[in-house]
PDB file of C-alpha atoms in Angstrom:
ATOM      1  CA  MET A   1     -24.678  22.037 -11.438  1.00 92.00           C
ATOM      2  CA  ARG A   2     -23.678  22.395  -7.782  1.00 95.00           C
ATOM      3  CA  VAL A   3     -21.226  19.729  -6.562  1.00 95.00           C
ATOM      4  CA  VAL A   4     -20.025  19.207  -2.994  1.00 96.00           C
ATOM      5  CA  VAL A   5     -16.753  17.378  -2.342  1.00 94.00           C
ATOM      6  CA  VAL A   6     -16.290  16.031   1.198  1.00 96.00           C
ATOM      7  CA  GLY A   7     -12.609  15.525   1.980  1.00 92.00           C
ATOM      8  CA  ALA A   8     -11.744  18.060  -0.695  1.00 90.00           C
ATOM      9  CA  THR A   9      -8.187  18.803   0.497  1.00 88.00           C
ATOM     10  CA  GLY A  10      -7.075  15.175   0.237  1.00 80.00           C
ATOM     11  CA  ASN A  11      -5.087  13.441  -2.465  1.00 74.00           C
ATOM     12  CA  LEU A  12      -8.102  12.381  -4.527  1.00 80.00           C
ATOM     13  CA  GLY A  13     -10.112  15.436  -3.477  1.00 83.00           C
ATOM     14  CA  THR A  14      -7.472  17.791  -4.843  1.00 84.00           C
ATOM     15  CA  ALA A  15      -7.439  15.961  -8.171  1.00 82.00           C
ATOM     16  CA  LEU A  16     -11.240  15.998  -8.310  1.00 85.00           C
ATOM     17  CA  LEU A  17     -11.418  19.750  -7.672  1.00 88.00           C
ATOM     18  CA  THR A  18      -9.012  20.286 -10.550  1.00 86.00           C
ATOM     19  CA  ARG A  19     -11.112  18.106 -12.853  1.00 84.00           C
ATOM     20  CA  LEU A  20     -14.451  19.647 -11.843  1.00 88.00           C
ATOM     21  CA  GLN A  21     -13.192  23.199 -12.302  1.00 89.00           C
ATOM     22  CA  ALA A  22     -12.565  22.344 -15.948  1.00 86.00           C
ATOM     23  CA  GLU A  23     -16.152  21.148 -16.472  1.00 85.00           C
ATOM     24  CA  PRO A  24     -18.410  23.932 -17.840  1.00 89.00           C
ATOM     25  CA  GLU A  25     -21.586  22.343 -16.438  1.00 91.00           C
ATOM     26  CA  VAL A  26     -20.215  22.624 -12.869  1.00 90.00           C
ATOM     27  CA  THR A  27     -21.228  26.159 -11.971  1.00 92.00           C
ATOM     28  CA  SER A  28     -20.862  25.917  -8.190  1.00 94.00           C
ATOM     29  CA  LEU A  29     -18.234  23.954  -6.299  1.00 94.00           C
ATOM     30  CA  VAL A  30     -18.271  23.375  -2.523  1.00 96.00           C
ATOM     31  CA  GLY A  31     -15.449  21.876  -0.488  1.00 95.00           C
ATOM     32  CA  VAL A  32     -15.857  20.253   2.940  1.00 96.00           C
ATOM     33  CA  ALA A  33     -12.841  19.452   5.095  1.00 94.00           C
ATOM     34  CA  ARG A  34     -11.933  19.337   8.767  1.00 90.00           C
ATOM     35  CA  ARG A  35      -9.560  22.206   8.071  1.00 87.00           C
ATOM     36  CA  GLY A  36      -9.885  24.283   4.943  1.00 83.00           C
ATOM     37  CA  PRO A  37      -6.843  25.190   2.823  1.00 85.00           C
ATOM     38  CA  ARG A  38      -4.585  27.938   4.136  1.00 79.00           C
ATOM     39  CA  MET A  39      -4.261  29.599   0.729  1.00 78.00           C
ATOM     40  CA  ALA A  40      -6.724  30.212  -2.087  1.00 78.00           C
ATOM     41  CA  THR A  41      -4.324  28.856  -4.700  1.00 81.00           C
ATOM     42  CA  PRO A  42      -5.401  26.391  -7.416  1.00 80.00           C
ATOM     43  CA  PRO A  43      -7.252  24.118  -7.137  1.00 83.00           C
ATOM     44  CA  TYR A  44      -8.617  25.553  -3.872  1.00 87.00           C
ATOM     45  CA  GLY A  45      -9.668  28.933  -5.248  1.00 85.00           C
ATOM     46  CA  GLU A  46     -13.192  29.565  -6.506  1.00 87.00           C
ATOM     47  CA  VAL A  47     -14.511  26.977  -4.041  1.00 94.00           C
ATOM     48  CA  THR A  48     -16.958  27.670  -1.212  1.00 94.00           C
ATOM     49  CA  TRP A  49     -15.455  26.072   1.914  1.00 95.00           C
ATOM     50  CA  PHE A  50     -17.050  24.544   4.997  1.00 96.00           C
ATOM     51  CA  SER A  51     -14.840  23.405   7.892  1.00 95.00           C
ATOM     52  CA  ILE A  52     -16.652  20.361   9.303  1.00 96.00           C
ATOM     53  CA  ASP A  53     -15.451  17.360  11.297  1.00 96.00           C
ATOM     54  CA  VAL A  54     -17.684  14.673   9.785  1.00 96.00           C
ATOM     55  CA  GLY A  55     -17.259  12.389  12.803  1.00 95.00           C
ATOM     56  CA  ALA A  56     -18.540  14.948  15.329  1.00 96.00           C
ATOM     57  CA  ASP A  57     -21.968  14.408  16.885  1.00 95.00           C
ATOM     58  CA  ASP A  58     -23.250  17.741  15.570  1.00 94.00           C
ATOM     59  CA  SER A  59     -21.841  17.295  12.053  1.00 96.00           C
ATOM     60  CA  PRO A  60     -25.122  16.129  10.406  1.00 95.00           C
ATOM     61  CA  VAL A  61     -26.660  19.577  10.943  1.00 96.00           C
ATOM     62  CA  ALA A  62     -23.598  21.378   9.569  1.00 97.00           C
ATOM     63  CA  LEU A  63     -23.375  18.948   6.649  1.00 98.00           C
ATOM     64  CA  GLU A  64     -27.042  19.387   5.766  1.00 97.00           C
ATOM     65  CA  HIS A  65     -26.414  23.136   5.567  1.00 96.00           C
ATOM     66  CA  ALA A  66     -23.350  22.600   3.326  1.00 97.00           C
ATOM     67  CA  PHE A  67     -25.319  20.203   1.101  1.00 98.00           C
ATOM     68  CA  ALA A  68     -28.270  22.565   0.542  1.00 97.00           C
ATOM     69  CA  GLY A  69     -29.051  22.891  -3.152  1.00 96.00           C
ATOM     70  CA  ALA A  70     -26.429  20.341  -4.227  1.00 96.00           C
ATOM     71  CA  ASP A  71     -26.975  18.263  -7.338  1.00 95.00           C
ATOM     72  CA  ALA A  72     -24.297  15.771  -6.326  1.00 94.00           C
ATOM     73  CA  ILE A  73     -22.060  14.942  -3.360  1.00 95.00           C
ATOM     74  CA  VAL A  74     -18.748  13.129  -3.581  1.00 93.00           C
ATOM     75  CA  HIS A  75     -17.647  11.698  -0.228  1.00 94.00           C
ATOM     76  CA  LEU A  76     -13.872  11.200  -0.088  1.00 91.00           C
ATOM     77  CA  GLY A  77     -13.228  11.918   3.595  1.00 90.00           C
ATOM     78  CA  TRP A  78     -11.095   9.335   5.394  1.00 86.00           C
ATOM     79  CA  ALA A  79      -8.570   9.076   8.228  1.00 85.00           C
ATOM     80  CA  LEU A  80      -5.509   6.840   7.824  1.00 79.00           C
ATOM     81  CA  GLN A  81      -3.893   7.956  11.064  1.00 78.00           C
ATOM     82  CA  PRO A  82      -3.502   7.730  14.025  1.00 78.00           C
ATOM     83  CA  SER A  83      -3.409   3.982  13.384  1.00 76.00           C
ATOM     84  CA  HIS A  84      -2.894   3.170  17.080  1.00 82.00           C
ATOM     85  CA  ARG A  85      -6.138   4.938  18.011  1.00 86.00           C
ATOM     86  CA  LYS A  86      -8.745   2.735  16.373  1.00 88.00           C
ATOM     87  CA  ALA A  87     -11.719   4.522  17.963  1.00 92.00           C
ATOM     88  CA  VAL A  88     -10.577   7.855  16.508  1.00 92.00           C
ATOM     89  CA  MET A  89     -10.339   6.406  13.008  1.00 90.00           C
ATOM     90  CA  TYR A  90     -13.703   4.615  13.390  1.00 95.00           C
ATOM     91  CA  ARG A  91     -15.275   7.932  14.392  1.00 95.00           C
ATOM     92  CA  THR A  92     -14.174   9.600  11.150  1.00 94.00           C
ATOM     93  CA  ASN A  93     -14.345   6.678   8.758  1.00 94.00           C
ATOM     94  CA  VAL A  94     -17.527   4.880   9.781  1.00 96.00           C
ATOM     95  CA  LEU A  95     -19.583   7.371  11.786  1.00 97.00           C
ATOM     96  CA  GLY A  96     -18.470  10.134   9.418  1.00 97.00           C
ATOM     97  CA  THR A  97     -19.747   8.221   6.393  1.00 97.00           C
ATOM     98  CA  SER A  98     -23.105   7.605   8.097  1.00 97.00           C
ATOM     99  CA  HIS A  99     -23.347  11.315   8.935  1.00 98.00           C
ATOM    100  CA  VAL A 100     -22.653  12.293   5.315  1.00 98.00           C
ATOM    101  CA  LEU A 101     -25.285   9.895   3.967  1.00 98.00           C
ATOM    102  CA  ASP A 102     -27.916  10.947   6.512  1.00 97.00           C
ATOM    103  CA  ALA A 103     -27.319  14.645   5.815  1.00 97.00           C
ATOM    104  CA  ALA A 104     -27.494  14.058   2.062  1.00 97.00           C
ATOM    105  CA  ALA A 105     -30.877  12.370   2.399  1.00 97.00           C
ATOM    106  CA  ARG A 106     -32.253  15.164   4.595  1.00 96.00           C
ATOM    107  CA  ALA A 107     -30.935  17.815   2.192  1.00 97.00           C
ATOM    108  CA  GLY A 108     -32.654  16.077  -0.715  1.00 97.00           C
ATOM    109  CA  VAL A 109     -29.463  15.533  -2.737  1.00 97.00           C
ATOM    110  CA  PRO A 110     -30.310  13.324  -5.754  1.00 95.00           C
ATOM    111  CA  HIS A 111     -26.883  11.757  -6.318  1.00 94.00           C
ATOM    112  CA  VAL A 112     -24.237  10.667  -3.791  1.00 95.00           C
ATOM    113  CA  LEU A 113     -20.913   9.113  -4.760  1.00 92.00           C
ATOM    114  CA  VAL A 114     -18.899   7.438  -2.004  1.00 92.00           C
ATOM    115  CA  ALA A 115     -15.259   6.417  -2.347  1.00 87.00           C
ATOM    116  CA  SER A 116     -15.029   2.917  -0.987  1.00 88.00           C
ATOM    117  CA  SER A 117     -11.880   0.910  -1.757  1.00 82.00           C
ATOM    118  CA  VAL A 118     -10.513  -2.286  -3.202  1.00 81.00           C
ATOM    119  CA  GLY A 119      -9.646  -2.898   0.446  1.00 81.00           C
ATOM    120  CA  ALA A 120     -13.324  -3.618   1.124  1.00 84.00           C
ATOM    121  CA  TYR A 121     -13.104  -6.914  -0.756  1.00 84.00           C
ATOM    122  CA  SER A 122     -12.592 -10.230   0.963  1.00 84.00           C
ATOM    123  CA  ARG A 123      -9.554 -12.420   0.506  1.00 80.00           C
ATOM    124  CA  GLY A 124      -9.448 -13.546  -3.103  1.00 77.00           C
ATOM    125  CA  PRO A 125      -7.471 -14.825  -6.091  1.00 75.00           C
ATOM    126  CA  LYS A 126      -4.382 -13.145  -7.506  1.00 72.00           C
ATOM    127  CA  GLY A 127      -4.119 -15.156 -10.717  1.00 73.00           C
ATOM    128  CA  ARG A 128      -7.406 -14.002 -12.229  1.00 78.00           C
ATOM    129  CA  ARG A 129      -9.556 -10.892 -12.109  1.00 80.00           C
ATOM    130  CA  VAL A 130     -12.908 -10.680 -10.334  1.00 80.00           C
ATOM    131  CA  ASP A 131     -15.692  -8.150 -10.814  1.00 80.00           C
ATOM    132  CA  GLU A 132     -17.660  -5.876  -8.503  1.00 82.00           C
ATOM    133  CA  THR A 133     -20.009  -8.660  -7.406  1.00 86.00           C
ATOM    134  CA  TYR A 134     -17.173 -10.227  -5.388  1.00 87.00           C
ATOM    135  CA  LYS A 135     -17.915 -10.319  -1.634  1.00 89.00           C
ATOM    136  CA  THR A 136     -16.975  -7.237   0.402  1.00 90.00           C
ATOM    137  CA  LYS A 137     -16.345  -8.583   3.892  1.00 91.00           C
ATOM    138  CA  GLY A 138     -12.862  -7.112   4.120  1.00 86.00           C
ATOM    139  CA  VAL A 139      -9.585  -8.504   5.442  1.00 84.00           C
ATOM    140  CA  ARG A 140      -9.835  -9.511   9.083  1.00 83.00           C
ATOM    141  CA  ARG A 141      -6.636  -8.016  10.501  1.00 81.00           C
ATOM    142  CA  SER A 142      -6.789  -4.654   8.739  1.00 85.00           C
ATOM    143  CA  SER A 143      -8.621  -1.776  10.416  1.00 87.00           C
ATOM    144  CA  TYR A 144      -8.805   0.054   7.111  1.00 86.00           C
ATOM    145  CA  SER A 145     -10.356  -2.953   5.382  1.00 89.00           C
ATOM    146  CA  LYS A 146     -12.819  -3.602   8.213  1.00 92.00           C
ATOM    147  CA  HIS A 147     -13.978   0.019   8.173  1.00 93.00           C
ATOM    148  CA  LYS A 148     -14.468  -0.079   4.399  1.00 93.00           C
ATOM    149  CA  SER A 149     -16.450  -3.311   4.735  1.00 94.00           C
ATOM    150  CA  ILE A 150     -18.672  -1.845   7.468  1.00 95.00           C
ATOM    151  CA  ASN A 151     -19.357   1.139   5.232  1.00 96.00           C
ATOM    152  CA  GLU A 152     -20.418  -1.193   2.431  1.00 95.00           C
ATOM    153  CA  ARG A 153     -23.158  -2.516   4.741  1.00 96.00           C
ATOM    154  CA  VAL A 154     -24.064   1.073   5.704  1.00 96.00           C
ATOM    155  CA  MET A 155     -24.439   1.899   2.019  1.00 96.00           C
ATOM    156  CA  ASP A 156     -26.532  -1.236   1.457  1.00 95.00           C
ATOM    157  CA  ALA A 157     -28.965  -0.043   4.132  1.00 97.00           C
ATOM    158  CA  PHE A 158     -28.955   3.515   2.789  1.00 97.00           C
ATOM    159  CA  ALA A 159     -29.746   2.358  -0.755  1.00 95.00           C
ATOM    160  CA  GLU A 160     -32.680   0.296   0.535  1.00 96.00           C
ATOM    161  CA  GLN A 161     -34.058   3.107   2.707  1.00 97.00           C
ATOM    162  CA  HIS A 162     -33.586   5.881   0.131  1.00 97.00           C
ATOM    163  CA  PRO A 163     -34.330   4.537  -3.362  1.00 94.00           C
ATOM    164  CA  GLU A 164     -34.873   8.111  -4.513  1.00 95.00           C
ATOM    165  CA  VAL A 165     -31.129   8.791  -4.141  1.00 95.00           C
ATOM    166  CA  THR A 166     -28.691   7.481  -6.731  1.00 93.00           C
ATOM    167  CA  LEU A 167     -25.836   5.977  -4.718  1.00 94.00           C
ATOM    168  CA  THR A 168     -22.607   5.311  -6.597  1.00 89.00           C
ATOM    169  CA  ARG A 169     -19.734   3.361  -5.003  1.00 87.00           C
ATOM    170  CA  MET A 170     -16.197   3.710  -6.252  1.00 83.00           C
ATOM    171  CA  ARG A 171     -13.639   1.094  -5.161  1.00 82.00           C
ATOM    172  CA  PRO A 172     -10.218   2.257  -6.393  1.00 74.00           C
ATOM    173  CA  GLY A 173      -6.876   0.694  -5.627  1.00 67.00           C
ATOM    174  CA  LEU A 174      -3.962   2.550  -4.029  1.00 63.00           C
ATOM    175  CA  VAL A 175      -4.187   6.229  -4.930  1.00 57.00           C
ATOM    176  CA  PHE A 176      -0.964   7.998  -5.935  1.00 51.00           C
ATOM    177  CA  GLN A 177      -0.085  11.339  -7.433  1.00 48.00           C
ATOM    178  CA  ALA A 178       3.091  13.389  -7.434  1.00 47.00           C
ATOM    179  CA  ALA A 179       1.510  16.292  -5.570  1.00 48.00           C
ATOM    180  CA  ALA A 180       0.905  14.162  -2.468  1.00 46.00           C
ATOM    181  CA  ALA A 181       4.216  12.271  -2.355  1.00 45.00           C
ATOM    182  CA  SER A 182       5.599  13.916   0.780  1.00 51.00           C
ATOM    183  CA  GLU A 183       2.378  13.482   2.725  1.00 52.00           C
ATOM    184  CA  ILE A 184       2.001   9.853   1.675  1.00 48.00           C
ATOM    185  CA  VAL A 185       5.472   8.860   2.830  1.00 52.00           C
ATOM    186  CA  GLY A 186       4.834  10.710   6.079  1.00 48.00           C
ATOM    187  CA  LEU A 187       1.608   8.826   6.733  1.00 46.00           C
ATOM    188  CA  PHE A 188       2.914   5.372   5.883  1.00 45.00           C
ATOM    189  CA  ALA A 189       6.607   5.471   6.751  1.00 48.00           C
ATOM    190  CA  GLY A 190       6.962   8.428   9.080  1.00 50.00           C
ATOM    191  CA  ARG A 191       8.186  11.941   8.383  1.00 53.00           C
ATOM    192  CA  TRP A 192      11.681  11.127   9.580  1.00 51.00           C
ATOM    193  CA  VAL A 193      12.302   8.716   6.700  1.00 53.00           C
ATOM    194  CA  PRO A 194      14.733  10.309   4.185  1.00 51.00           C
ATOM    195  CA  THR A 195      13.847  10.119   0.486  1.00 50.00           C
ATOM    196  CA  ARG A 196      15.939  12.788  -1.237  1.00 55.00           C
ATOM    197  CA  TRP A 197      18.714  10.252  -1.810  1.00 45.00           C
ATOM    198  CA  MET A 198      16.431   8.763  -4.464  1.00 51.00           C
ATOM    199  CA  GLN A 199      17.307  11.753  -6.682  1.00 54.00           C
ATOM    200  CA  ARG A 200      20.806  10.308  -7.075  1.00 55.00           C
ATOM    201  CA  VAL A 201      20.479   6.583  -6.392  1.00 55.00           C
ATOM    202  CA  ARG A 202      17.963   4.024  -7.628  1.00 58.00           C
ATOM    203  CA  PRO A 203      17.258   1.338  -5.017  1.00 57.00           C
ATOM    204  CA  PRO A 204      19.006  -1.865  -6.160  1.00 58.00           C
ATOM    205  CA  PHE A 205      16.101  -3.922  -4.855  1.00 53.00           C
ATOM    206  CA  ILE A 206      12.802  -3.587  -3.039  1.00 56.00           C
ATOM    207  CA  PRO A 207      11.975  -6.248  -0.421  1.00 55.00           C
ATOM    208  CA  LEU A 208       8.484  -7.529  -1.136  1.00 53.00           C
ATOM    209  CA  ALA A 209       6.689 -10.789  -0.562  1.00 53.00           C
ATOM    210  CA  PRO A 210       5.759 -12.614  -3.803  1.00 51.00           C
ATOM    211  CA  ARG A 211       2.131 -12.535  -2.629  1.00 51.00           C
ATOM    212  CA  PHE A 212       2.055  -8.750  -3.081  1.00 48.00           C
ATOM    213  CA  VAL A 213       0.055  -8.349  -6.273  1.00 50.00           C
ATOM    214  CA  SER A 214      -1.984  -5.176  -6.047  1.00 52.00           C
ATOM    215  CA  GLN A 215      -3.336  -2.365  -8.197  1.00 52.00           C
ATOM    216  CA  VAL A 216      -2.467   1.310  -8.117  1.00 53.00           C
ATOM    217  CA  VAL A 217      -4.537   4.300  -9.125  1.00 51.00           C
ATOM    218  CA  HIS A 218      -3.306   7.636 -10.362  1.00 50.00           C
ATOM    219  CA  ALA A 219      -5.258  10.398  -8.687  1.00 44.00           C
ATOM    220  CA  SER A 220      -7.118  10.848 -11.973  1.00 47.00           C
ATOM    221  CA  ASP A 221      -6.884   7.329 -13.385  1.00 44.00           C
ATOM    222  CA  VAL A 222      -7.165   3.692 -12.526  1.00 27.00           C
ATOM    223  CA  ALA A 223      -4.120   1.671 -13.511  1.00 23.00           C
ATOM    224  CA  ASP A 224      -3.367  -2.050 -13.541  1.00 26.00           C
ATOM    225  CA  ALA A 225      -0.983  -4.425 -11.762  1.00 25.00           C
ATOM    226  CA  PHE A 226       1.498  -3.087  -9.229  1.00 21.00           C
ATOM    227  CA  ARG A 227       5.126  -2.674 -10.278  1.00 26.00           C
ATOM    228  CA  ALA A 228       7.949  -1.265  -8.130  1.00 46.00           C
ATOM    229  CA  PHE A 229       9.840   1.816  -9.385  1.00 37.00           C
ATOM    230  CA  GLY A 230      11.936  -0.040 -11.978  1.00 38.00           C
ATOM    231  CA  SER A 231      14.064  -1.760  -9.318  1.00 45.00           C
ATOM    232  CA  ARG A 232      14.473  -5.504  -8.912  1.00 50.00           C
ATOM    233  CA  LEU A 233      12.186  -7.209  -6.425  1.00 52.00           C
ATOM    234  CA  LEU A 234      13.865  -9.083  -3.596  1.00 57.00           C
ATOM    235  CA  PRO A 235      11.515 -11.919  -2.559  1.00 63.00           C
ATOM    236  CA  VAL A 236      10.963 -11.824   1.198  1.00 68.00           C
ATOM    237  CA  PRO A 237       8.781 -14.316   3.096  1.00 73.00           C
ATOM    238  CA  TYR A 238       5.446 -12.676   3.813  1.00 70.00           C
ATOM    239  CA  ARG A 239       5.356 -13.742   7.466  1.00 78.00           C
ATOM    240  CA  LEU A 240       8.830 -12.311   8.069  1.00 76.00           C
ATOM    241  CA  LEU A 241       7.939  -8.999   6.449  1.00 75.00           C
ATOM    242  CA  ARG A 242       4.696  -8.788   8.389  1.00 77.00           C
ATOM    243  CA  ALA A 243       6.489  -9.583  11.667  1.00 81.00           C
ATOM    244  CA  VAL A 244       8.951  -6.736  11.053  1.00 76.00           C
ATOM    245  CA  VAL A 245       6.129  -4.298  10.313  1.00 78.00           C
ATOM    246  CA  GLN A 246       4.174  -5.542  13.352  1.00 81.00           C
ATOM    247  CA  LEU A 247       7.122  -5.045  15.705  1.00 84.00           C
ATOM    248  CA  THR A 248       8.058  -1.617  14.372  1.00 78.00           C
ATOM    249  CA  TRP A 249       4.417  -0.501  14.475  1.00 76.00           C
ATOM    250  CA  LEU A 250       3.945  -1.685  18.070  1.00 84.00           C
ATOM    251  CA  ALA A 251       7.175   0.093  19.010  1.00 83.00           C
ATOM    252  CA  ARG A 252       5.848   3.214  17.228  1.00 80.00           C
ATOM    253  CA  LEU A 253       8.904   3.366  15.004  1.00 74.00           C
ATOM    254  CA  GLN A 254       6.663   3.758  11.963  1.00 73.00           C
ATOM    255  CA  PRO A 255       2.914   4.536  11.620  1.00 77.00           C
ATOM    256  CA  THR A 256       1.695   1.806   9.235  1.00 76.00           C
ATOM    257  CA  GLU A 257      -0.236  -1.020  10.867  1.00 81.00           C
ATOM    258  CA  PRO A 258       0.502  -4.518   9.483  1.00 77.00           C
ATOM    259  CA  GLY A 259      -3.054  -4.824   8.187  1.00 80.00           C
ATOM    260  CA  TRP A 260      -1.957  -2.888   5.104  1.00 68.00           C
ATOM    261  CA  LEU A 261       0.280  -5.821   4.182  1.00 76.00           C
ATOM    262  CA  ASP A 262      -2.710  -8.147   4.556  1.00 78.00           C
ATOM    263  CA  ILE A 263      -4.620  -6.014   2.063  1.00 76.00           C
ATOM    264  CA  ALA A 264      -1.766  -6.151  -0.452  1.00 73.00           C
ATOM    265  CA  ALA A 265      -1.314  -9.895  -0.018  1.00 72.00           C
ATOM    266  CA  LYS A 266      -4.912 -11.089   0.180  1.00 76.00           C
ATOM    267  CA  ILE A 267      -7.384  -8.929  -1.711  1.00 71.00           C
ATOM    268  CA  PRO A 268      -8.172 -10.074  -5.269  1.00 76.00           C
ATOM    269  CA  VAL A 269      -7.070  -8.445  -8.498  1.00 76.00           C
ATOM    270  CA  MET A 270     -10.053  -6.534  -9.804  1.00 72.00           C
ATOM    271  CA  SER A 271     -11.362  -6.183 -13.335  1.00 76.00           C
ATOM    272  CA  THR A 272     -11.916  -2.652 -14.650  1.00 73.00           C
ATOM    273  CA  GLU A 273     -14.158  -3.877 -17.471  1.00 78.00           C
ATOM    274  CA  LYS A 274     -17.328  -2.352 -16.036  1.00 78.00           C
ATOM    275  CA  ALA A 275     -15.794   1.130 -15.885  1.00 74.00           C
ATOM    276  CA  ARG A 276     -14.600   0.764 -19.457  1.00 74.00           C
ATOM    277  CA  THR A 277     -17.887  -0.513 -20.904  1.00 82.00           C
ATOM    278  CA  VAL A 278     -20.489   1.341 -18.812  1.00 75.00           C
ATOM    279  CA  LEU A 279     -18.659   4.649 -18.405  1.00 70.00           C
ATOM    280  CA  ASP A 280     -16.670   4.491 -21.666  1.00 74.00           C
ATOM    281  CA  TRP A 281     -13.606   5.240 -19.530  1.00 69.00           C
ATOM    282  CA  THR A 282      -9.962   4.699 -20.437  1.00 74.00           C
ATOM    283  CA  PRO A 283      -7.088   5.602 -18.084  1.00 72.00           C
ATOM    284  CA  ARG A 284      -4.562   8.205 -19.219  1.00 73.00           C
ATOM    285  CA  HIS A 285      -1.777   6.853 -16.970  1.00 71.00           C
ATOM    286  CA  THR A 286      -0.430   3.303 -16.806  1.00 66.00           C
ATOM    287  CA  SER A 287       0.633   1.829 -13.478  1.00 65.00           C
ATOM    288  CA  ASP A 288       4.306   2.116 -14.500  1.00 65.00           C
ATOM    289  CA  GLU A 289       3.873   5.797 -15.386  1.00 70.00           C
ATOM    290  CA  THR A 290       2.025   6.473 -12.139  1.00 68.00           C
ATOM    291  CA  LEU A 291       4.691   4.850  -9.980  1.00 62.00           C
ATOM    292  CA  ARG A 292       7.553   6.510 -11.865  1.00 66.00           C
ATOM    293  CA  GLU A 293       5.889   9.892 -11.374  1.00 68.00           C
ATOM    294  CA  PHE A 294       5.324   9.132  -7.707  1.00 62.00           C
ATOM    295  CA  ALA A 295       8.898   7.921  -7.164  1.00 61.00           C
ATOM    296  CA  HIS A 296      10.298  11.066  -8.780  1.00 60.00           C
ATOM    297  CA  ALA A 297       8.083  13.275  -6.623  1.00 60.00           C
ATOM    298  CA  LEU A 298       9.007  11.245  -3.552  1.00 56.00           C
ATOM    299  CA  ALA A 299      12.676  11.916  -4.146  1.00 56.00           C
ATOM    300  CA  HIS A 300      11.938  15.633  -4.300  1.00 56.00           C
ATOM    301  CA  ARG A 301       9.425  15.536  -1.401  1.00 51.00           C
ATOM    302  CA  THR A 302       6.715  17.082  -3.544  1.00 52.00           C
ATOM    303  CA  ASN A 303       3.425  17.943  -1.846  1.00 51.00           C
ATOM    304  CA  HIS A 304       0.404  20.130  -2.520  1.00 49.00           C
ATOM    305  CA  GLU A 305      -0.546  22.505   0.268  1.00 45.00           C
ATOM    306  CA  GLY A 306      -3.186  20.719   2.309  1.00 44.00           C
ATOM    307  CA  SER A 307      -2.987  17.503   0.332  1.00 41.00           C
ATOM    308  CA  HIS A 308      -3.081  14.063   1.884  1.00 43.00           C
ATOM    309  CA  PRO A 309      -3.890  10.605   0.531  1.00 44.00           C
ATOM    310  CA  LEU A 310      -7.231   8.899   0.594  1.00 41.00           C
ATOM    311  CA  HIS A 311      -7.506   5.382  -0.046  1.00 45.00           C
ATOM    312  CA  GLY A 312      -7.377   3.275  -1.795  1.00 43.00           C
TER     313      GLY A 312
END
């Protein structure tokens, strides 16, 4: 089996390469990224690499060439930054996804898996779980959520136009793994934020709004309800927290747009029952284990070469 991973140097892409290299039926593995890895160290070795900017106008031709002979494509490519340049992110996230789907159809690939996100869902309940039939219109003030929602409509159209292609959508929560800790804090808090003090001191509290009930995903697992590093939660009014993030983002003191808070506060808590029953899947990591691993790696600024987070 020949498998192509688009966005293969990212957080989830790195984990997927590791998993696929352990599968005996995967005999050929192709990685697509804007910039390929600098070193052929695991899990980047034994992979055929194509350096392609999926948002570029000429990318469909290059992608079709990379997809030739593939049995399956996994599209994980996504841009989280620069959050102040919405058109740049739209180019990669929305146009890039359309380019990948179009190239897959022209290359005759029978199976395409696209990483959507829990962020594609509309505002919903926190006190009960909803399933995958819940509406995917996104959260209005989040660019990330809006782009994921647009892509859901793109995939709807693709599925209708190309019934011969099996299209699988994956909507994970926040994706964490130890290997990407340094890159994740750089993308969401800024590279100047110190974290090594966490090796010696546990934060006495973490300021979060009570509305923040979310789900986290280990790079190889889906976990359940969000918990915060074993520290006590300090309830902070949501509007106050969002105002602080809004002001610091507008002043370019940190790179995370306030729409991420809207996702955490408004999207519903999802059921994982379908994955468990249809795929016979059980996670190996709990949410507590995932966050403890991530917090430890964050304190030591751990990062894989070339790794960066996707989305959740």
